[in-house]
mmCIF file of C-alpha atoms in Angstrom:
data_model
loop_
_atom_site.group_PDB
_atom_site.id
_atom_site.type_symbol
_atom_site.label_atom_id
_atom_site.label_comp_id
_atom_site.label_asym_id
_atom_site.label_seq_id
_atom_site.Cartn_x
_atom_site.Cartn_y
_atom_site.Cartn_z
ATOM 1 C CA UNK I 15 88.553 143.736 -122.505
ATOM 2 C CA UNK I 16 85.231 145.621 -124.207
ATOM 3 C CA UNK I 17 85.729 143.783 -126.818
ATOM 4 C CA UNK I 18 86.092 140.775 -125.098
ATOM 5 C CA UNK I 19 82.904 141.484 -123.285
ATOM 6 C CA UNK I 20 80.145 142.726 -126.499
ATOM 7 C CA UNK I 21 81.964 139.224 -128.460
ATOM 8 C CA UNK I 22 83.521 141.776 -131.039
ATOM 9 C CA UNK I 23 85.366 139.074 -132.535
ATOM 10 C CA UNK I 24 86.070 141.298 -134.978
ATOM 11 C CA UNK I 25 87.390 144.052 -132.738
ATOM 12 C CA UNK I 26 89.172 141.649 -130.537
ATOM 13 C CA UNK I 27 91.277 139.936 -134.032
ATOM 14 C CA UNK I 28 91.962 143.635 -134.986
ATOM 15 C CA UNK I 29 93.743 144.818 -131.364
ATOM 16 C CA UNK I 30 95.554 141.393 -131.547
ATOM 17 C CA UNK I 31 97.234 142.076 -134.638
ATOM 18 C CA UNK I 32 98.156 146.028 -133.734
ATOM 19 C CA UNK I 33 100.039 144.115 -130.415
ATOM 20 C CA UNK I 34 97.494 144.145 -127.658
ATOM 21 C CA UNK I 35 98.283 142.458 -124.293
ATOM 22 C CA UNK I 36 96.157 139.906 -123.979
ATOM 23 C CA UNK I 37 96.736 139.255 -120.408
ATOM 24 C CA UNK I 38 96.267 142.726 -119.861
ATOM 25 C CA UNK I 39 94.339 143.213 -116.707
ATOM 26 C CA UNK I 40 91.159 145.726 -115.713
ATOM 27 C CA UNK I 41 89.944 147.160 -112.709
ATOM 28 C CA UNK I 42 88.711 143.877 -111.523
ATOM 29 C CA UNK I 43 92.126 142.451 -111.977
ATOM 30 C CA UNK I 44 90.196 140.747 -115.079
ATOM 31 C CA UNK I 45 91.531 139.862 -118.349
ATOM 32 C CA UNK I 46 89.561 139.657 -121.519
ATOM 33 C CA UNK I 47 89.587 135.809 -120.945
ATOM 34 C CA UNK I 48 87.174 136.200 -118.026
ATOM 35 C CA UNK I 49 85.348 138.685 -119.897
ATOM 36 C CA UNK I 50 84.584 136.337 -123.024
ATOM 37 C CA UNK I 51 84.034 133.279 -120.057
ATOM 38 C CA UNK I 52 81.571 135.399 -118.298
ATOM 39 C CA UNK I 53 79.246 135.962 -121.473
ATOM 40 C CA UNK I 54 79.740 132.717 -122.847
ATOM 41 C CA UNK I 55 81.503 134.418 -126.098
ATOM 42 C CA UNK I 56 82.378 131.103 -127.179
ATOM 43 C CA UNK I 57 84.235 132.720 -130.796
ATOM 44 C CA UNK I 58 86.293 135.577 -128.410
ATOM 45 C CA UNK I 59 87.472 132.500 -126.055
ATOM 46 C CA UNK I 60 88.925 130.793 -128.675
ATOM 47 C CA UNK I 61 90.445 134.160 -130.633
ATOM 48 C CA UNK I 62 92.353 133.989 -127.192
ATOM 49 C CA UNK I 63 93.310 130.819 -127.327
ATOM 50 C CA UNK I 64 94.365 130.582 -131.207
ATOM 51 C CA UNK I 65 95.306 134.314 -131.973
ATOM 52 C CA UNK I 66 95.715 134.898 -135.659
ATOM 53 C CA UNK I 67 98.686 133.067 -136.880
ATOM 54 C CA UNK I 68 101.835 134.580 -137.558
ATOM 55 C CA UNK I 69 101.582 136.927 -134.525
ATOM 56 C CA UNK I 70 104.143 136.861 -131.362
ATOM 57 C CA UNK I 71 101.475 136.385 -128.708
ATOM 58 C CA UNK I 72 101.515 135.666 -125.379
ATOM 59 C CA UNK I 73 99.951 132.645 -124.064
ATOM 60 C CA UNK I 74 96.627 133.058 -122.511
ATOM 61 C CA UNK I 75 96.386 133.013 -118.937
ATOM 62 C CA UNK I 76 94.222 130.144 -117.904
ATOM 63 C CA UNK I 77 93.956 130.020 -114.690
ATOM 64 C CA UNK I 78 94.337 133.802 -113.626
ATOM 65 C CA UNK I 79 92.005 134.859 -110.615
ATOM 66 C CA UNK I 80 90.426 137.979 -110.736
ATOM 67 C CA UNK I 81 89.638 140.075 -107.301
ATOM 68 C CA UNK I 82 87.877 137.438 -105.789
ATOM 69 C CA UNK I 83 90.115 134.353 -106.682
ATOM 70 C CA UNK I 84 87.526 133.752 -109.887
ATOM 71 C CA UNK I 85 89.505 132.009 -112.842
ATOM 72 C CA UNK I 86 87.783 132.349 -116.298
ATOM 73 C CA UNK I 87 86.394 128.831 -115.908
ATOM 74 C CA UNK I 88 84.765 130.248 -112.613
ATOM 75 C CA UNK I 89 82.697 132.445 -114.099
ATOM 76 C CA UNK I 90 81.757 130.561 -117.630
ATOM 77 C CA UNK I 91 80.170 127.551 -114.815
ATOM 78 C CA UNK I 92 78.596 130.764 -112.854
ATOM 79 C CA UNK I 93 76.799 132.023 -115.877
ATOM 80 C CA UNK I 94 75.847 128.406 -116.653
ATOM 81 C CA UNK I 95 78.179 128.221 -120.066
ATOM 82 C CA UNK I 96 78.627 125.234 -120.687
ATOM 83 C CA UNK I 97 80.483 125.316 -124.387
ATOM 84 C CA UNK I 98 83.094 128.276 -123.334
ATOM 85 C CA UNK I 99 83.686 125.833 -119.858
ATOM 86 C CA UNK I 100 84.173 122.780 -122.199
ATOM 87 C CA UNK I 101 86.486 125.327 -124.451
ATOM 88 C CA UNK I 102 88.823 125.886 -121.654
ATOM 89 C CA UNK I 103 88.977 122.865 -119.694
ATOM 90 C CA UNK I 104 89.779 121.367 -123.453
ATOM 91 C CA UNK I 105 92.489 124.359 -123.520
ATOM 92 C CA UNK I 106 94.102 123.188 -119.641
ATOM 93 C CA UNK I 107 92.432 125.448 -117.429
ATOM 94 C CA UNK I 108 92.366 123.887 -114.093
ATOM 95 C CA UNK I 109 89.140 122.333 -112.826
ATOM 96 C CA UNK I 110 90.044 122.217 -109.337
ATOM 97 C CA UNK I 111 91.269 125.636 -108.324
ATOM 98 C CA UNK I 112 89.826 127.440 -106.027
ATOM 99 C CA UNK I 113 88.494 131.221 -105.770
ATOM 100 C CA UNK I 114 88.824 133.137 -102.482
ATOM 101 C CA UNK I 115 85.543 131.634 -101.013
ATOM 102 C CA UNK I 116 87.461 127.851 -101.774
ATOM 103 C CA UNK I 117 85.026 127.433 -104.466
ATOM 104 C CA UNK I 118 86.068 124.747 -107.042
ATOM 105 C CA UNK I 119 84.553 126.149 -110.654
ATOM 106 C CA UNK I 120 81.917 123.341 -110.740
ATOM 107 C CA UNK I 121 80.540 124.441 -107.263
ATOM 108 C CA UNK I 122 80.471 127.940 -107.601
ATOM 109 C CA UNK I 123 76.892 129.283 -107.377
ATOM 110 C CA UNK I 124 76.031 130.820 -110.193
ATOM 111 C CA UNK I 125 72.115 131.497 -112.148
ATOM 112 C CA UNK I 126 71.060 128.304 -110.029
ATOM 113 C CA UNK I 127 68.373 126.090 -110.596
ATOM 114 C CA UNK I 128 67.694 124.019 -113.340
ATOM 115 C CA UNK I 129 69.850 125.394 -116.025
ATOM 116 C CA UNK I 130 72.798 125.794 -114.022
ATOM 117 C CA UNK I 131 72.192 121.941 -113.372
ATOM 118 C CA UNK I 132 72.239 121.238 -116.731
ATOM 119 C CA UNK I 133 75.241 123.717 -117.810
ATOM 120 C CA UNK I 134 77.184 121.204 -114.576
ATOM 121 C CA UNK I 135 75.968 117.836 -116.389
ATOM 122 C CA UNK I 136 76.968 119.155 -120.210
ATOM 123 C CA UNK I 137 80.553 119.649 -118.894
ATOM 124 C CA UNK I 138 80.441 116.522 -116.853
ATOM 125 C CA UNK I 139 79.118 114.413 -120.296
ATOM 126 C CA UNK I 140 82.462 116.127 -122.098
ATOM 127 C CA UNK I 141 85.203 116.315 -120.029
ATOM 128 C CA UNK I 142 84.094 113.851 -117.228
ATOM 129 C CA UNK I 143 84.460 114.421 -113.766
ATOM 130 C CA UNK I 144 86.857 117.000 -112.099
#
């Protein structure tokens, strides 16, 4: 989780090669993918979605909610990390999944303002409407 939150791809790759569970949960019920999405680490998200060849690694859980029901896509959109959101959507993240507040990823209140609007529009421009 620390490596994902700090975008330390080198450490993440090392841990995955040593058998770390990419779907391990922390106290907030978050996976490393949640942490990478929150920080917008497209490199770490890509590592989790496409682990090093030849390893028996479980598939990342794209639509797992944390303790408030937010999926990695919710967190990417909440933080206005459009590129991270696109990676998750292209990998199969559910754009219609709701959190405990009954909000879909593209409807969460996040950083707000113009930055949030631009991120939402960028995702729609690249992935189409939800």
